[in-house]
Short mmCIF file of C-alpha atoms and ligand atoms in Angstrom, two decimals:
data_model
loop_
_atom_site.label_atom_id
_atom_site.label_comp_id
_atom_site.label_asym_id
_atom_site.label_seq_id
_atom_site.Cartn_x
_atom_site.Cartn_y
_atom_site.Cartn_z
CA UNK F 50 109.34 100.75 114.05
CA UNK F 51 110.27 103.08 116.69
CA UNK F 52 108.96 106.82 117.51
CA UNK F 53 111.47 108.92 116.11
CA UNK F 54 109.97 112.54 115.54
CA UNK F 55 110.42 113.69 112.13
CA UNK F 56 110.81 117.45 111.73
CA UNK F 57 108.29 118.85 108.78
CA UNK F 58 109.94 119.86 105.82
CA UNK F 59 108.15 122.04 103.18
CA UNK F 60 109.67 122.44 100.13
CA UNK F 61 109.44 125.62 97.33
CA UNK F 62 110.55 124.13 93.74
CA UNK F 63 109.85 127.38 91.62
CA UNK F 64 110.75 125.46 88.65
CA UNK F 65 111.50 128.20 85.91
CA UNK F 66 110.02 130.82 87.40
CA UNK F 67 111.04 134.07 88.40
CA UNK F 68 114.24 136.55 87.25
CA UNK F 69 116.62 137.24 89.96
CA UNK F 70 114.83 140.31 90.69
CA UNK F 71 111.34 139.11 90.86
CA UNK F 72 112.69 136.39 93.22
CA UNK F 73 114.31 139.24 95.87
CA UNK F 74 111.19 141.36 95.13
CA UNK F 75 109.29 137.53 96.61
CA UNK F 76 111.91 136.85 99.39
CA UNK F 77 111.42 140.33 100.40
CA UNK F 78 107.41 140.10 100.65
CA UNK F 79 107.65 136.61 102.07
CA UNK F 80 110.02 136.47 104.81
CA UNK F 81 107.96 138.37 107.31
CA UNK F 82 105.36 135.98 106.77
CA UNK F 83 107.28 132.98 107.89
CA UNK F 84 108.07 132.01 111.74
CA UNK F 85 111.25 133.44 112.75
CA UNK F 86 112.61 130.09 114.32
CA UNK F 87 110.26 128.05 112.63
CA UNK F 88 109.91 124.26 114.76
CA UNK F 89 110.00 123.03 110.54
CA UNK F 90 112.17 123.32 107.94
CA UNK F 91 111.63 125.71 104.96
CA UNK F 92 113.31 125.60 101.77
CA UNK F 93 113.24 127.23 98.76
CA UNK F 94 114.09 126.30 95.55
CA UNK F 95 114.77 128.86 92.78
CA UNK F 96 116.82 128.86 89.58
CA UNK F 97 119.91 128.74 89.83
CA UNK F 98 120.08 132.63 88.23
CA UNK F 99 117.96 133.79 91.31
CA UNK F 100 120.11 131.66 94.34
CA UNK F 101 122.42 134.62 94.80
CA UNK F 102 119.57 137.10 95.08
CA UNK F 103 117.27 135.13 96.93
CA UNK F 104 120.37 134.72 99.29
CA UNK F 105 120.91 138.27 99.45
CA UNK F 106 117.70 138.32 100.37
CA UNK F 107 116.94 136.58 102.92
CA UNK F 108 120.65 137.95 104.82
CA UNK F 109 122.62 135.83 107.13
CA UNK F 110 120.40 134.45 109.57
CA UNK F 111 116.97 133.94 108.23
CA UNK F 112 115.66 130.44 108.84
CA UNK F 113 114.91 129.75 104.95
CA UNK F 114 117.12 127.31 103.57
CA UNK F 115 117.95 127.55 99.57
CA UNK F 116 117.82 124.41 97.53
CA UNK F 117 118.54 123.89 93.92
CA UNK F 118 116.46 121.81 91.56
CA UNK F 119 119.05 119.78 89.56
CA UNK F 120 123.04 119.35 89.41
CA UNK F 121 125.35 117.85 87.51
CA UNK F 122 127.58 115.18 89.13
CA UNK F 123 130.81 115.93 87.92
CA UNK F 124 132.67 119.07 90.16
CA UNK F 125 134.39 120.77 87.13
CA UNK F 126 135.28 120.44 83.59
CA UNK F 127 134.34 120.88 80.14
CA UNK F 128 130.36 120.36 80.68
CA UNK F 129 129.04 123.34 78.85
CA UNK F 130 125.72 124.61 80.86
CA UNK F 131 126.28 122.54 83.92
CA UNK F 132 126.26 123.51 87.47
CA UNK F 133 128.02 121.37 90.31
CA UNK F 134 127.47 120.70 93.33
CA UNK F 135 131.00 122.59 95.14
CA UNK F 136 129.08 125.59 93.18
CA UNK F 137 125.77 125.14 94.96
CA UNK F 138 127.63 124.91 98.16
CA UNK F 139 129.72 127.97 98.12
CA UNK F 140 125.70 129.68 96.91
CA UNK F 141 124.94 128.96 100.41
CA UNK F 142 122.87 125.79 99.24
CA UNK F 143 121.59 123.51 102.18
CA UNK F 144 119.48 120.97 99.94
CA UNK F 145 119.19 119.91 95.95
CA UNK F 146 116.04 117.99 93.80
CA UNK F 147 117.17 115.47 91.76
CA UNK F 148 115.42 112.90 89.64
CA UNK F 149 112.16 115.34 89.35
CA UNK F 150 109.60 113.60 87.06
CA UNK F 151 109.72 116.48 84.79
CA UNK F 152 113.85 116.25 84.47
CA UNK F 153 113.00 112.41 83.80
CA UNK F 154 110.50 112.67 81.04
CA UNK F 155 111.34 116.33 79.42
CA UNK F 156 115.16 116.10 79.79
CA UNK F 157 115.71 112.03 79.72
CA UNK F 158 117.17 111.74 83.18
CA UNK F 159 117.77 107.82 84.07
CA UNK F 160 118.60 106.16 87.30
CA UNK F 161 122.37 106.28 86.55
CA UNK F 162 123.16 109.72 86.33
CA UNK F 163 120.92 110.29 89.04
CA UNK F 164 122.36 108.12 91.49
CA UNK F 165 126.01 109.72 90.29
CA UNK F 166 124.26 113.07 90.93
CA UNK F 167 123.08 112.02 94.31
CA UNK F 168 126.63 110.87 95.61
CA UNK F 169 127.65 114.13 94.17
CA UNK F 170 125.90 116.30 96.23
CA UNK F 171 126.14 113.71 99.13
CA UNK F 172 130.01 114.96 98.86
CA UNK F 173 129.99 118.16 98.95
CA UNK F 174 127.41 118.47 101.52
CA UNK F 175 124.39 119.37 100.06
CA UNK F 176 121.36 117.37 100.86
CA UNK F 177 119.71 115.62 97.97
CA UNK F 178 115.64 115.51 97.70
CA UNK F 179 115.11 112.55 95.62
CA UNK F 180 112.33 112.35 93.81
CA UNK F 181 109.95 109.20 92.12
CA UNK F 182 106.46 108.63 91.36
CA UNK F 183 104.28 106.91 89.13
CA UNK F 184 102.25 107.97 85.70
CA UNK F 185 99.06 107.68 85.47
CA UNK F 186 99.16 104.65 83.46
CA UNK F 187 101.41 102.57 85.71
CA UNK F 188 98.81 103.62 88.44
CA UNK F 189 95.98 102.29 86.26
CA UNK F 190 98.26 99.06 85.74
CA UNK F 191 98.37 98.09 89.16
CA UNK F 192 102.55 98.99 89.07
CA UNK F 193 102.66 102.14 91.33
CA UNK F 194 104.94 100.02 94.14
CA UNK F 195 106.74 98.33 92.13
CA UNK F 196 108.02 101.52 90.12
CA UNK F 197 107.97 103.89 93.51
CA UNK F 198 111.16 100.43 94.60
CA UNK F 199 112.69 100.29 91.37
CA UNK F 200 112.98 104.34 91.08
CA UNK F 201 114.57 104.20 94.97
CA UNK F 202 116.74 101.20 93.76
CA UNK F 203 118.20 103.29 90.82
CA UNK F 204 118.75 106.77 92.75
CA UNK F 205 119.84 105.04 95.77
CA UNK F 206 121.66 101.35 95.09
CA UNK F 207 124.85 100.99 97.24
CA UNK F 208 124.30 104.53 99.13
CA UNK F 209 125.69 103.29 103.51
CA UNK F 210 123.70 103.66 106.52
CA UNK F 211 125.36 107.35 106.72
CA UNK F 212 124.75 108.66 103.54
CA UNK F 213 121.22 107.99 103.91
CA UNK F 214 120.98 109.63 107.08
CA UNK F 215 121.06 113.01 104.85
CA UNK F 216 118.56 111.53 102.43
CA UNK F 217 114.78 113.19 101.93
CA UNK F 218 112.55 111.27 99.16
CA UNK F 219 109.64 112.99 97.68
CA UNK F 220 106.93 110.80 96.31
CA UNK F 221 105.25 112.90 93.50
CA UNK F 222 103.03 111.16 91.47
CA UNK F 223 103.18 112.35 87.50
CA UNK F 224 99.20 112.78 87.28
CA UNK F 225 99.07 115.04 90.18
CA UNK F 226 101.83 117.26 88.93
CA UNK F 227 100.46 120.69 88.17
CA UNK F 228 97.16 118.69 87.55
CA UNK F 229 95.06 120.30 90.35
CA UNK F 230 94.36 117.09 91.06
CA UNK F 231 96.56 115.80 94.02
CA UNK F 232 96.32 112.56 95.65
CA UNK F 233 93.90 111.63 98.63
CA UNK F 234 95.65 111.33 101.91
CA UNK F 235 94.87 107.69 101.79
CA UNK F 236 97.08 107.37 98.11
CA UNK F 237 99.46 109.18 99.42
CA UNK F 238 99.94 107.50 102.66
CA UNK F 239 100.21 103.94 100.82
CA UNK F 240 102.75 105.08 98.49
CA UNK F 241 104.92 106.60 101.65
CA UNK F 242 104.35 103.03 103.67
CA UNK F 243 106.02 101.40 100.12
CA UNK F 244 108.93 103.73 100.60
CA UNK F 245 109.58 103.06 103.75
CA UNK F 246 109.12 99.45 103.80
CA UNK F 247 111.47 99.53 101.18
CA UNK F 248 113.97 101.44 103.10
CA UNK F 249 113.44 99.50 106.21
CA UNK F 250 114.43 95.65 104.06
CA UNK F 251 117.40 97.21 102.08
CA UNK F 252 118.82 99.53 104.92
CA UNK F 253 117.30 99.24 108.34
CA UNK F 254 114.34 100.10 110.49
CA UNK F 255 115.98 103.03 111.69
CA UNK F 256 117.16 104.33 108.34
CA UNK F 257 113.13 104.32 107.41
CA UNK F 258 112.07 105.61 110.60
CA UNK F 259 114.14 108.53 109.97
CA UNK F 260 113.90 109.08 106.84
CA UNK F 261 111.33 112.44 105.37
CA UNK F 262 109.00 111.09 102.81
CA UNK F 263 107.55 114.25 101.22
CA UNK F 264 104.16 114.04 99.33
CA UNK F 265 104.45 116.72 96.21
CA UNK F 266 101.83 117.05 93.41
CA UNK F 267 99.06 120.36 93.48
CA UNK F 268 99.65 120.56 96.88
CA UNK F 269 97.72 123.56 98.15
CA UNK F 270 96.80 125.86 101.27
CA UNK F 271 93.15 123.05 100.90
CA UNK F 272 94.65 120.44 101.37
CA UNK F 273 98.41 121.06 103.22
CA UNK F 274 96.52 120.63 106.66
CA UNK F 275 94.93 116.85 105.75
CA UNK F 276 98.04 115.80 104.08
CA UNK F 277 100.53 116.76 107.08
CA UNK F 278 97.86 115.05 109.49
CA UNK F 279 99.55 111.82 108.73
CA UNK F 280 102.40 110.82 110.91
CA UNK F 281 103.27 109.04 107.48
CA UNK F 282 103.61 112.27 105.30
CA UNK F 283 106.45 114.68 106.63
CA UNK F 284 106.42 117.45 104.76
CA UNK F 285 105.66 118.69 100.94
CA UNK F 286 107.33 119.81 97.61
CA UNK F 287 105.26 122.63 96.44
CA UNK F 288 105.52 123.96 92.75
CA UNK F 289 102.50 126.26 91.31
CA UNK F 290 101.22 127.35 95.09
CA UNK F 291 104.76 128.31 96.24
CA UNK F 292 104.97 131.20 93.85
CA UNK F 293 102.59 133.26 95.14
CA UNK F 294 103.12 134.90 98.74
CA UNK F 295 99.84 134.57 100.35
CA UNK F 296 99.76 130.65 99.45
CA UNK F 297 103.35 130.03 100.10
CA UNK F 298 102.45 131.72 103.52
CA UNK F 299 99.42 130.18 104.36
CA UNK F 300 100.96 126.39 103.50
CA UNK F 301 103.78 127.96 106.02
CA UNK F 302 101.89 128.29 108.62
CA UNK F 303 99.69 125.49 108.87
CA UNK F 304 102.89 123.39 108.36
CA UNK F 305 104.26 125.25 111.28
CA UNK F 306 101.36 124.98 113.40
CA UNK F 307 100.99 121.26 112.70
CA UNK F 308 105.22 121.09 113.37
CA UNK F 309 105.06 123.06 116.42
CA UNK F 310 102.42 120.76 118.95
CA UNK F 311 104.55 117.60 116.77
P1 LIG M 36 102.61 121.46 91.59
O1 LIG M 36 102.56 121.77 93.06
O2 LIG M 36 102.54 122.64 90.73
O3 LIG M 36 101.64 120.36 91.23
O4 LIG M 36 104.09 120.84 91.32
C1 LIG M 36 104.55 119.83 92.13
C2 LIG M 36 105.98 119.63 91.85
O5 LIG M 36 106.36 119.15 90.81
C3 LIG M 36 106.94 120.05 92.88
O6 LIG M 36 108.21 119.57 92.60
#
């Protein structure tokens, strides 16, 4: 596969966390902290109560991007407690998780709604972060690839050359999820190859080469630095250690420092 340079990408999924004020009070303390025109890309992911305030926040030109954590694929209608993606746009959103392991097991997402919400976003320009990974048992059972292709199979089927252009997958494996116990570089890296051998047969070369494969899963300001040594892991999706400023910040910067000689 060729060289193409893939920009970092570190990812804040607060999950429920934060009011809308405690979130501006955060964006307030953190932004300082960040590189002004970072040579990565930094999102942040609050609820969608706090997207307004943490946009407020961070004003018109800061260089943190605001991502949502789910939608819902339809635009508008009678879908009491949805949010869509036109709605996320017109927030300012740039990006959007969908299929997180948590929405799958606690909320019974499938493959078909979210492939419909991934076209969804795909439409009204928001970038979707897919995301897959194993449980610990299918790890134990020897199935870890074959559920990391059928999980990009489900999300993705039928998606052209194009729309995958503005496709990131993050590979988050279940038992490292807010576990403390994230996976070695060397786990990590082997699930990403999987990916993007996968991507590379169903789309092309160039579609994998370009693709970001995030690693998420207790990802910390430890172990950011051996993670993003990897040419094979481009970034993270951080939950618990994005919440606090000083971690956020630290994973930040080594990100950035790792991005900017890149
Ligand atoms: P933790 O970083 O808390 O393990 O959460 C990872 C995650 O689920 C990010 O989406």
């Amino acid at each position: 596969m060729g060289n193409v340079v893939r920009r970092i990408l570190i990812v804040g999924n607060w999950k429920m966390n934060k009011t809308a004020s405690e979130a501006a009070v955060f964006i307030r303390e953190i932004a300082p902290r960040l590189p002004a025109a970072p040579a990565i890309d930094i999102v942040v992911a609050p609820p969608f109560t706090a997207l307004e305030s943490v946009r407020a926040a961070l004003g018109p030109s800061s260089s943190i991007q605001l991502g949502a954590q789910n939608v819902f694929w339809e635009s508008h209608g009678a879908y009491t407690g949805e949010i869509s993606a036109p709605m996320l746009s017109d927030l300012g959103c740039r990006y959007v998780i969908i299929g997180h392991s948590e929405r799958r097991t606690l909320f019974g997402e499938q493959d078909e709604g979210i492939r419909k919400k991934i076209r969804a976003a795909l439409a009204h320009d928001l970038k979707p972060i897919l995301c897959i990974g194993e449980s610990l048992s299918q790890r134990e059972r020897g199935q870890t690839d074959d559920v990391l292709r059928q999980q990009l199979k489900g999300g993705l089927a039928d998606l052209s050359l194009q729309a995958m252009a503005a496709i990131t997958i993050a590979y988050e494996p279940v038992w490292a999820i807010g576990t403390g116990k994230a996976a070695t570089t060397e786990q990590a890296i082997a699930a990403h190859r999987t990916i993007r051998t996968f991507l590379s047969d169903t789309w092309s070369a160039e579609i994998a080469n370009a693709t970001r494969i995030l690693y998420g899963g207790s990802v910390t300001p430890q172990n950011i630095d051996a993670l993003l040594q990897s040419d094979q892991i481009d970034g993270a999706l951080i939950g618990g250690a994005c919440l606090q400023v000083e971690s956020f910040a630290r994973i930040t910067t080594f990100a950035e420092s790792i991005g900017a000689c890149g």
